[in-house]
Amino acid sequence: MSITMHELMRPVLDGLDVPTDLLVAGAWHRGSDGNRIDVRDPASGAVLASVADAGVRDAQAAVDAAAAAAAGWAATAPRARAELLQRAFTLMHERSEELALLISLENGKSLADARSEVTYAAEFFRWYGEESVRLRGQVGRSPSGANRLVVTHQPVGISVLITPWNFPAAMATRKIAPALAAGCTAILKPATETPLTALAVAALLQEAGLPPGVLNVVTTTRPGPVVETMLTDPRTRMLSFTGSTQIGRRLLRTAADQVIKCGMELGGNAPFVVLADADVDAAVEGAMVAKMRNGGQACTAANRFFVHHAVHDTFVEGLVAQMAAVRVGPGSDESTQCGPLINEDAVRKVDELVRDALDRGARAVLGGERPGDGCFYPPTVLVDVPPDARLLHEEIFGPVAPVVRFEREEEMLAMVNDTEYGLVSYLYTGDLGRGLRLAEGIESGMVGLNRGLVSDPAAPFGGTKQSGLGREGSTEGLLEFMETQYIATSW
Ligand code: NAP
């Protein structure tokens, strides 16, 4: 353990190993130039710990380590890989309270949200442990009858995994688990705001018996050159990225040079639609989940509410009542329901988007005012939001619900699809058939039909349009880390 460990970390450290150095080839290293990164609690600004700041030499060493371990790991029996992942699942549950507190401290989310995240994150280890022994190829005859078609799946190879700060455990395990299950070795680069959770998860995997070099972890304040070093190494074969569309586009360009396989989980602009025949109370409950999980800082967060005029006022009244009752405070305080945003830039951005909407004619029926310095922003509901307001087109990433009234289904569908994003949509209706028909007309990879939460390790998570490429979770998530090989033969 190195340099600063703030007193706030004591309850975590009593039950959890939280390394602060780089994991390369199974050992913890301080980094080639000795620089450190301060990790802060967004609620107070206190420095929680400092972690190693990797440079390009460390990135190179991580690729070397992943390459050295690749053949051995690919040859490891699926059952052995499954058992390791199962042990990691068990360890995460054993340390769930400490992990939840760690997430809450470095990310700011409420303890309740952090506990849900640990459960969700651990589930990827269990799901992919189970999947790794179930993978099947195919054997068939060619239509001409001339030969046989043998189709198998091989690990894609060295994989670079890049994760954001908003779900520091789940976004890491959603990549690590399928990569390892597929037989790939990997390098994880977690977000600079929240590296401690990723390092703690890596330590758990080591405790579960992970061989050296199979997973390497590199924390850095220089993601550009460090990631470029990894992606331009010809031995790297996969990029799995979760983050903003803006950075995703840039990485796709770099990955193109080596024609690296890419899984991209990017930004969202989720519509939340309430039709006239919806159960409005259920829609309000679902809206609270879709909007307020992680204080609105989720790619799946409901970003725009389209409510039929027949139920508009009832829905807004219910939503305002629930949003007004949300207790805002430091995430690690047991009574908190909504923690701070990740940093001051995030608060400035949310405030700017709300000001823009108000300037264009929207009305704040709850909140809408930044309370002063610090990273907190109050739950906010805006109505009469005009179509050109920026927050209907950009990710808000905060506890702000802009509501738009609509009358006709076609008008609503046009507004829903008027975005470059296509990650998830939510739709509330009392008519299942109508809901399914409308879901098919919505351009998004996932639809929550009378549900405010879609995430599930057994489901294919991912977006269309500029929300991404590929899927995470489910069997599809495993195949992302595999290449299909076809053998033509005769017998
Ligand atoms: P971000 O700024 O794009 O960062 C994501 C990751 O990319 C971080 O690890 C970041 O490192 C790294 N990065 C930044 N610049 C880079 C560069 N030039 N080269 C290589 N890597 C670079 O996103 P974020 O603010 O952390 O996360 C929020 C975004 O993620 C939102 O847009 C959200 O919708 C999206 N998201 C999507 C999903 C999904 O499944 N579709 C899930 C969660 C979040 P640093 O931390 O050092 O900047």
XYZ file of C-alpha atoms and ligand atoms in Angstrom:
539
model
C 0.000 0.000 0.000
C 1.505 3.336 -0.880
C 1.412 7.008 -0.046
C -1.878 8.471 1.086
C -4.699 6.343 2.398
C -7.303 8.632 3.840
C -8.982 7.831 7.139
C -12.271 7.415 5.198
C -10.755 4.267 3.684
C -10.270 2.496 7.040
C -13.555 0.515 7.000
C -12.740 -0.610 3.463
C -9.168 -1.585 4.153
C -10.061 -3.708 7.174
C -11.733 -6.244 4.879
C -10.410 -5.643 1.383
C -7.049 -5.541 -0.328
C -6.964 -2.266 -2.289
C -3.661 -2.140 -4.156
C -2.534 1.229 -5.535
C 0.116 0.148 -8.044
C 0.067 -1.256 -11.577
C -0.604 -4.965 -12.018
C 1.794 -6.305 -14.629
C 2.742 -9.976 -15.035
C 1.185 -10.882 -11.691
C 3.152 -8.350 -9.621
C 2.387 -4.848 -8.379
C 4.702 -2.165 -9.803
C 4.998 1.515 -8.958
C 5.251 2.591 -12.608
C 8.307 3.523 -14.636
C 8.476 7.230 -13.777
C 7.182 7.120 -10.197
C 4.297 9.586 -10.730
C 1.104 9.191 -8.685
C -2.559 10.074 -9.234
C -4.675 11.387 -6.367
C -8.068 9.717 -6.112
C -10.690 11.973 -4.518
C -13.998 11.559 -2.758
C -16.351 13.704 -4.884
C -18.504 14.460 -1.819
C -15.735 16.213 0.104
C -12.792 16.561 -2.259
C -10.651 14.584 0.235
C -7.807 12.556 -1.273
C -8.630 8.895 -0.592
C -5.438 7.373 -1.926
C -2.892 7.823 -4.666
C -2.310 5.279 -7.415
C 0.504 4.732 -9.895
C 0.471 6.869 -13.036
C 1.611 4.636 -15.914
C 3.539 5.833 -18.936
C 4.060 4.222 -22.318
C 6.864 1.952 -21.029
C 4.409 0.463 -18.528
C 1.842 0.015 -21.316
C 4.431 -1.859 -23.344
C 5.298 -4.037 -20.339
C 1.590 -4.835 -19.877
C 1.264 -5.981 -23.505
C 4.443 -8.062 -23.088
C 2.947 -9.693 -19.990
C -0.385 -10.399 -21.707
C 1.489 -11.874 -24.688
C 3.635 -14.104 -22.481
C 0.553 -15.497 -20.724
C -1.632 -15.826 -23.859
C -0.859 -19.351 -25.048
C -1.034 -20.879 -21.567
C -4.363 -19.246 -20.765
C -5.898 -20.135 -24.131
C -4.913 -23.760 -23.496
C -6.369 -23.814 -19.956
C -9.374 -26.123 -19.694
C -12.723 -24.271 -19.816
C -13.661 -25.949 -16.532
C -10.566 -24.487 -14.827
C -11.408 -21.024 -16.161
C -15.005 -21.466 -15.002
C -13.933 -22.437 -11.501
C -11.662 -19.427 -11.213
C -14.507 -17.104 -12.244
C -16.825 -18.814 -9.774
C -14.273 -18.226 -6.976
C -14.089 -14.549 -7.981
C -17.906 -14.389 -7.775
C -17.853 -15.851 -4.265
C -15.066 -13.524 -3.109
C -16.924 -10.475 -4.426
C -19.958 -11.475 -2.383
C -17.854 -12.108 0.711
C -16.334 -8.612 0.409
C -19.480 -6.909 -0.909
C -19.864 -4.376 1.908
C -16.256 -3.194 1.632
C -16.471 -3.050 -2.159
C -19.721 -1.076 -1.991
C -18.172 1.439 0.382
C -15.104 1.744 -1.846
C -17.300 2.399 -4.905
C -19.352 4.922 -2.967
C -16.240 6.744 -1.721
C -14.457 7.128 -5.038
C -17.515 7.480 -7.285
C -19.914 9.280 -4.950
C -22.966 7.061 -5.578
C -25.232 6.112 -2.671
C -24.428 2.957 -0.722
C -27.689 1.408 -1.974
C -26.631 2.012 -5.595
C -23.118 0.764 -4.823
C -24.456 -2.447 -3.249
C -26.611 -3.083 -6.327
C -23.576 -2.504 -8.495
C -21.501 -5.065 -6.581
C -24.255 -7.669 -6.986
C -24.565 -6.890 -10.704
C -20.775 -6.838 -11.187
C -20.221 -10.170 -9.420
C -22.940 -11.762 -11.533
C -20.746 -11.395 -14.660
C -18.165 -13.688 -13.060
C -20.846 -16.285 -12.329
C -22.593 -15.979 -15.721
C -19.387 -16.236 -17.773
C -18.051 -19.017 -15.544
C -21.199 -20.918 -16.514
C -20.981 -19.886 -20.180
C -17.353 -20.886 -20.647
C -18.146 -24.604 -20.387
C -21.244 -24.409 -22.584
C -19.796 -22.977 -25.786
C -20.514 -25.113 -28.849
C -19.329 -25.031 -32.420
C -21.182 -26.520 -35.403
C -20.721 -29.371 -37.809
C -22.681 -29.462 -41.040
C -22.652 -30.505 -44.679
C -22.170 -28.017 -47.480
C -25.311 -27.593 -49.647
C -23.547 -29.234 -52.600
C -22.699 -32.248 -50.459
C -19.052 -31.895 -51.465
C -17.601 -31.308 -48.027
C -18.225 -30.846 -44.318
C -18.337 -27.501 -42.536
C -16.684 -27.514 -39.119
C -17.108 -24.256 -37.207
C -15.307 -23.526 -33.928
C -14.565 -20.472 -31.780
C -11.038 -19.438 -30.804
C -9.986 -16.722 -28.312
C -9.460 -13.464 -30.222
C -6.210 -12.796 -28.354
C -4.778 -9.918 -26.324
C -7.601 -7.590 -25.363
C -7.437 -3.976 -24.206
C -10.316 -3.175 -21.849
C -11.126 0.480 -21.139
C -13.779 1.433 -18.587
C -15.551 4.609 -17.401
C -15.987 5.928 -13.847
C -19.777 5.619 -13.525
C -19.888 1.859 -12.782
C -16.297 1.165 -11.728
C -16.926 -2.481 -10.760
C -19.600 -3.604 -13.224
C -18.062 -2.081 -16.346
C -14.803 -3.855 -15.456
C -16.279 -7.288 -14.716
C -18.566 -7.071 -17.787
C -15.347 -7.104 -19.851
C -12.916 -9.091 -17.687
C -15.268 -12.059 -17.203
C -16.029 -12.770 -20.898
C -12.428 -12.052 -21.933
C -11.081 -14.557 -19.409
C -13.856 -17.078 -20.102
C -13.035 -16.919 -23.822
C -9.364 -17.658 -23.126
C -8.022 -14.164 -23.816
C -5.412 -12.347 -21.788
C -6.137 -8.694 -21.121
C -5.017 -5.261 -20.017
C -7.556 -3.184 -18.121
C -7.329 0.603 -18.126
C -9.886 1.917 -15.626
C -11.049 5.542 -15.464
C -8.711 7.912 -13.662
C -11.530 9.132 -11.397
C -12.226 5.617 -10.018
C -9.207 3.292 -10.278
C -9.385 1.815 -6.755
C -12.386 -0.456 -7.381
C -10.757 -1.942 -10.495
C -7.527 -2.568 -8.583
C -9.471 -4.233 -5.749
C -11.309 -6.467 -8.259
C -7.970 -7.427 -9.824
C -6.644 -8.331 -6.354
C -9.718 -10.541 -5.810
C -9.027 -12.325 -9.089
C -5.455 -12.926 -7.990
C -6.743 -14.346 -4.730
C -9.033 -16.581 -6.795
C -5.931 -18.014 -8.492
C -5.462 -15.936 -11.651
C -2.124 -16.824 -13.295
C 0.393 -13.969 -13.802
C -0.129 -11.830 -16.904
C -3.660 -13.045 -17.678
C -5.096 -9.734 -16.427
C -2.908 -6.639 -16.174
C -4.132 -3.288 -14.853
C -2.741 0.067 -15.901
C -3.877 3.352 -14.332
C -2.776 6.555 -16.016
C -3.405 10.268 -16.466
C -2.114 9.926 -20.040
C -4.751 7.680 -21.619
C -4.024 8.923 -25.159
C -0.398 7.754 -25.550
C -0.743 4.823 -23.127
C -3.726 3.317 -24.941
C -2.247 4.095 -28.344
C 0.877 2.129 -27.362
C -1.302 -0.868 -26.578
C -3.535 -0.586 -29.640
C -0.717 -0.111 -32.120
C 1.156 -3.161 -30.864
C 0.528 -5.801 -33.538
C 0.001 -8.453 -30.850
C -3.152 -6.696 -29.586
C -6.274 -8.117 -31.267
C -9.268 -6.662 -29.387
C -10.433 -3.321 -28.024
C -13.373 -3.377 -25.647
C -14.265 0.185 -24.722
C -17.001 1.678 -22.563
C -17.190 5.443 -22.424
C -18.244 8.485 -24.378
C -19.013 8.423 -28.090
C -16.442 11.186 -28.585
C -13.508 9.123 -27.211
C -14.942 5.967 -28.811
C -14.723 7.526 -32.276
C -11.101 8.475 -31.663
C -10.191 4.952 -30.530
C -11.941 3.382 -33.522
C -9.625 5.423 -35.773
C -6.560 4.134 -33.915
C -7.868 0.569 -33.925
C -8.381 0.789 -37.682
C -4.607 0.872 -38.281
C -4.209 -2.721 -37.074
C -7.795 -3.722 -37.991
C -8.424 -4.650 -34.361
C -11.766 -6.170 -33.404
C -13.794 -3.553 -31.482
C -16.574 -3.769 -28.937
C -17.815 -0.242 -28.221
C -20.310 0.658 -25.477
C -20.816 4.385 -25.944
C -23.115 7.198 -24.904
C -26.901 7.236 -24.755
C -29.852 9.605 -24.912
C -32.618 7.365 -23.622
C -36.239 8.385 -24.210
C -38.794 7.466 -21.549
C -42.255 7.318 -23.140
C -45.511 7.250 -21.207
C -48.567 6.477 -23.350
C -52.119 7.476 -22.445
C -53.027 3.881 -21.517
C -50.058 3.429 -19.147
C -50.287 2.678 -15.446
C -49.046 6.115 -14.381
C -47.977 5.099 -10.874
C -45.877 2.275 -12.338
C -44.453 4.717 -14.894
C -43.395 7.106 -12.114
C -41.740 4.237 -10.211
C -39.937 3.146 -13.383
C -38.955 6.732 -14.150
C -37.294 7.068 -10.757
C -35.182 3.971 -11.439
C -34.375 4.929 -15.026
C -33.546 8.519 -14.070
C -32.028 8.352 -10.611
C -29.848 5.228 -10.578
C -26.372 6.563 -9.848
C -27.804 10.110 -9.646
C -28.570 10.076 -13.374
C -24.959 9.275 -14.270
C -25.659 6.176 -16.334
C -25.517 5.586 -20.089
C -28.964 4.039 -19.636
C -30.335 7.049 -17.719
C -33.676 8.347 -18.990
C -32.572 11.570 -20.663
C -35.878 12.733 -22.210
C -39.432 12.109 -21.017
C -42.198 12.053 -23.635
C -45.583 11.941 -21.922
C -48.988 11.807 -23.589
C -51.029 14.909 -22.807
C -53.845 12.820 -21.254
C -51.532 11.665 -18.422
C -48.931 14.446 -18.542
C -50.008 16.394 -15.460
C -50.604 13.277 -13.326
C -47.218 11.878 -14.313
C -45.395 15.162 -13.641
C -47.121 15.526 -10.284
C -46.065 12.002 -9.262
C -42.526 12.450 -10.537
C -42.070 15.791 -8.768
C -43.331 14.313 -5.493
C -40.853 11.433 -5.699
C -37.923 13.547 -6.910
C -38.542 16.120 -4.148
C -38.373 13.353 -1.530
C -34.911 12.147 -2.655
C -32.297 12.693 0.053
C -29.127 14.213 -1.425
C -25.823 13.896 0.431
C -22.482 12.083 0.579
C -22.944 8.644 -0.963
C -21.282 6.867 1.936
C -23.874 8.251 4.368
C -26.401 5.417 4.858
C -29.421 7.762 4.556
C -28.341 9.253 1.199
C -30.334 8.362 -1.920
C -28.515 10.624 -4.388
C -24.820 11.382 -4.029
C -22.687 14.082 -5.652
C -21.843 14.158 -9.334
C -18.391 12.858 -10.207
C -16.629 16.251 -10.330
C -17.162 19.992 -10.708
C -16.976 19.834 -14.514
C -19.942 17.469 -14.471
C -21.936 19.891 -12.306
C -21.048 22.807 -14.608
C -22.220 20.802 -17.634
C -25.557 19.867 -16.018
C -26.093 23.463 -14.908
C -25.289 24.739 -18.406
C -27.819 22.350 -19.984
C -30.545 23.340 -17.513
C -29.862 27.088 -18.062
C -30.037 26.538 -21.822
C -33.440 24.802 -21.532
C -34.803 27.529 -19.232
C -33.537 30.242 -21.596
C -35.436 28.559 -24.433
C -38.715 28.550 -22.505
C -38.731 25.430 -20.303
C -40.066 25.761 -16.730
C -38.463 24.249 -13.636
C -41.171 22.695 -11.467
C -38.519 21.282 -9.132
C -34.873 22.268 -8.568
C -33.011 23.833 -11.455
C -30.575 25.862 -9.356
C -27.006 24.880 -8.576
C -26.629 25.098 -4.791
C -23.129 26.660 -4.877
C -19.652 25.143 -4.870
C -19.085 21.416 -4.627
C -20.300 18.502 -6.708
C -23.953 18.319 -5.643
C -26.874 19.069 -7.955
C -30.513 18.886 -6.801
C -33.136 16.590 -8.356
C -34.769 18.698 -11.054
C -37.905 18.389 -13.183
C -38.392 20.641 -16.222
C -41.632 20.891 -18.211
C -42.591 22.577 -21.504
C -39.131 21.737 -22.803
C -38.819 22.914 -26.427
C -37.454 20.512 -29.078
C -34.291 22.556 -29.641
C -33.186 22.470 -25.984
C -29.664 21.007 -25.844
C -30.513 18.566 -23.071
C -32.875 16.680 -25.392
C -29.912 16.001 -27.679
C -26.946 15.630 -25.304
C -26.343 13.307 -22.362
C -27.311 15.164 -19.179
C -25.557 12.768 -16.770
C -27.276 14.257 -13.735
C -30.556 14.146 -11.767
C -32.522 16.242 -14.265
C -35.770 15.085 -15.902
C -36.927 17.165 -18.914
C -40.545 16.427 -19.804
C -42.057 16.929 -23.270
C -45.801 16.641 -23.885
C -47.052 14.818 -27.011
C -50.394 13.990 -28.595
C -49.824 11.701 -31.581
C -47.867 8.439 -31.688
C -46.081 9.354 -34.964
C -45.006 12.706 -33.547
C -43.615 10.945 -30.448
C -41.753 8.306 -32.518
C -40.142 11.006 -34.657
C -38.885 12.821 -31.541
C -37.695 9.574 -29.925
C -35.605 8.679 -32.987
C -34.304 12.214 -33.528
C -30.898 11.495 -32.002
C -27.529 10.112 -33.058
C -27.744 7.712 -30.098
C -29.594 4.397 -29.896
C -28.707 2.648 -26.649
C -31.912 2.126 -24.677
C -35.512 3.349 -24.626
C -38.271 2.981 -22.043
C -41.907 2.627 -22.940
C -44.949 2.441 -20.643
C -48.290 1.229 -21.976
C -51.156 -0.967 -20.766
C -51.296 -2.710 -24.147
C -48.471 -5.220 -24.585
C -49.085 -5.683 -28.314
C -48.926 -1.952 -28.902
C -45.788 -1.774 -26.792
C -44.080 -4.489 -28.854
C -45.144 -2.846 -32.121
C -43.797 0.527 -31.006
C -40.590 -1.033 -29.650
C -39.849 -2.311 -33.162
C -40.122 1.259 -34.462
C -37.707 2.647 -31.900
C -34.087 2.826 -33.003
C -32.305 1.451 -29.950
C -30.468 -1.702 -29.004
C -32.560 -2.210 -25.863
C -36.116 -1.371 -24.824
C -37.520 -1.401 -21.295
C -41.202 -2.220 -21.814
C -43.004 -1.257 -18.606
C -39.629 -1.488 -16.864
C -37.154 1.194 -15.806
C -34.169 -1.154 -15.677
C -32.837 -3.372 -18.468
C -29.335 -4.397 -17.322
C -28.901 -8.142 -16.845
C -25.744 -10.243 -17.283
C -27.748 -12.824 -19.256
C -29.035 -10.207 -21.748
C -27.223 -8.671 -24.732
C -26.478 -5.104 -23.614
C -25.534 -2.596 -26.289
C -26.546 0.126 -28.652
C -27.316 0.941 -32.249
C -26.327 4.093 -34.176
C -23.571 6.038 -32.405
C -24.202 4.278 -29.087
C -21.883 1.492 -30.040
C -20.846 -1.692 -31.763
C -21.335 -5.204 -30.425
C -22.920 -6.482 -27.232
C -21.829 -7.197 -23.665
C -23.427 -9.795 -21.423
C -25.165 -12.982 -22.647
C -23.513 -15.475 -25.007
C -23.024 -12.644 -27.495
C -20.693 -10.971 -25.014
C -18.533 -14.104 -24.943
C -18.425 -14.362 -28.741
C -17.151 -10.747 -28.882
C -13.882 -12.101 -27.441
C -13.715 -14.976 -29.924
C -12.974 -15.483 -33.585
C -15.037 -17.928 -35.562
C -12.955 -20.477 -37.435
C -14.416 -22.568 -40.228
C -12.665 -25.726 -41.371
C -13.659 -27.239 -44.718
C -13.032 -30.962 -44.857
C -14.475 -34.182 -46.217
C -15.073 -37.570 -44.703
P -14.820 8.893 -21.322
O -14.345 10.258 -20.982
O -15.049 8.560 -22.738
O -13.757 7.897 -20.672
C -13.916 6.504 -20.744
C -12.563 5.856 -20.610
O -11.759 6.233 -21.724
C -11.791 6.278 -19.360
O -11.050 5.191 -18.883
C -10.885 7.356 -19.908
O -9.718 7.579 -19.157
C -10.529 6.763 -21.263
N -10.010 7.756 -22.194
C -10.203 9.095 -22.203
N -9.518 9.640 -23.222
C -8.884 8.643 -23.867
C -8.012 8.580 -24.997
N -7.670 9.668 -25.677
N -7.541 7.384 -25.364
C -7.882 6.277 -24.696
N -8.698 6.256 -23.621
C -9.203 7.436 -23.210
O -16.175 8.550 -20.554
P -16.501 8.731 -19.020
O -16.716 10.186 -18.750
O -15.517 7.999 -18.169
O -17.881 7.930 -18.898
C -19.094 8.468 -19.244
C -19.486 8.044 -20.642
O -19.491 6.629 -20.731
C -20.892 8.476 -21.005
O -20.919 8.926 -22.325
C -21.702 7.187 -20.857
O -22.884 7.152 -21.606
C -20.710 6.183 -21.318
N -21.062 4.853 -20.816
C -21.549 3.938 -21.702
C -21.932 2.683 -21.247
C -22.473 1.658 -22.191
O -22.525 0.492 -21.799
N -22.883 2.011 -23.395
C -21.804 2.359 -19.892
C -21.305 3.319 -19.016
C -20.929 4.568 -19.498
P -9.637 8.825 -18.139
O -10.533 8.482 -17.020
O -8.219 8.882 -17.770
O -10.118 10.042 -18.891
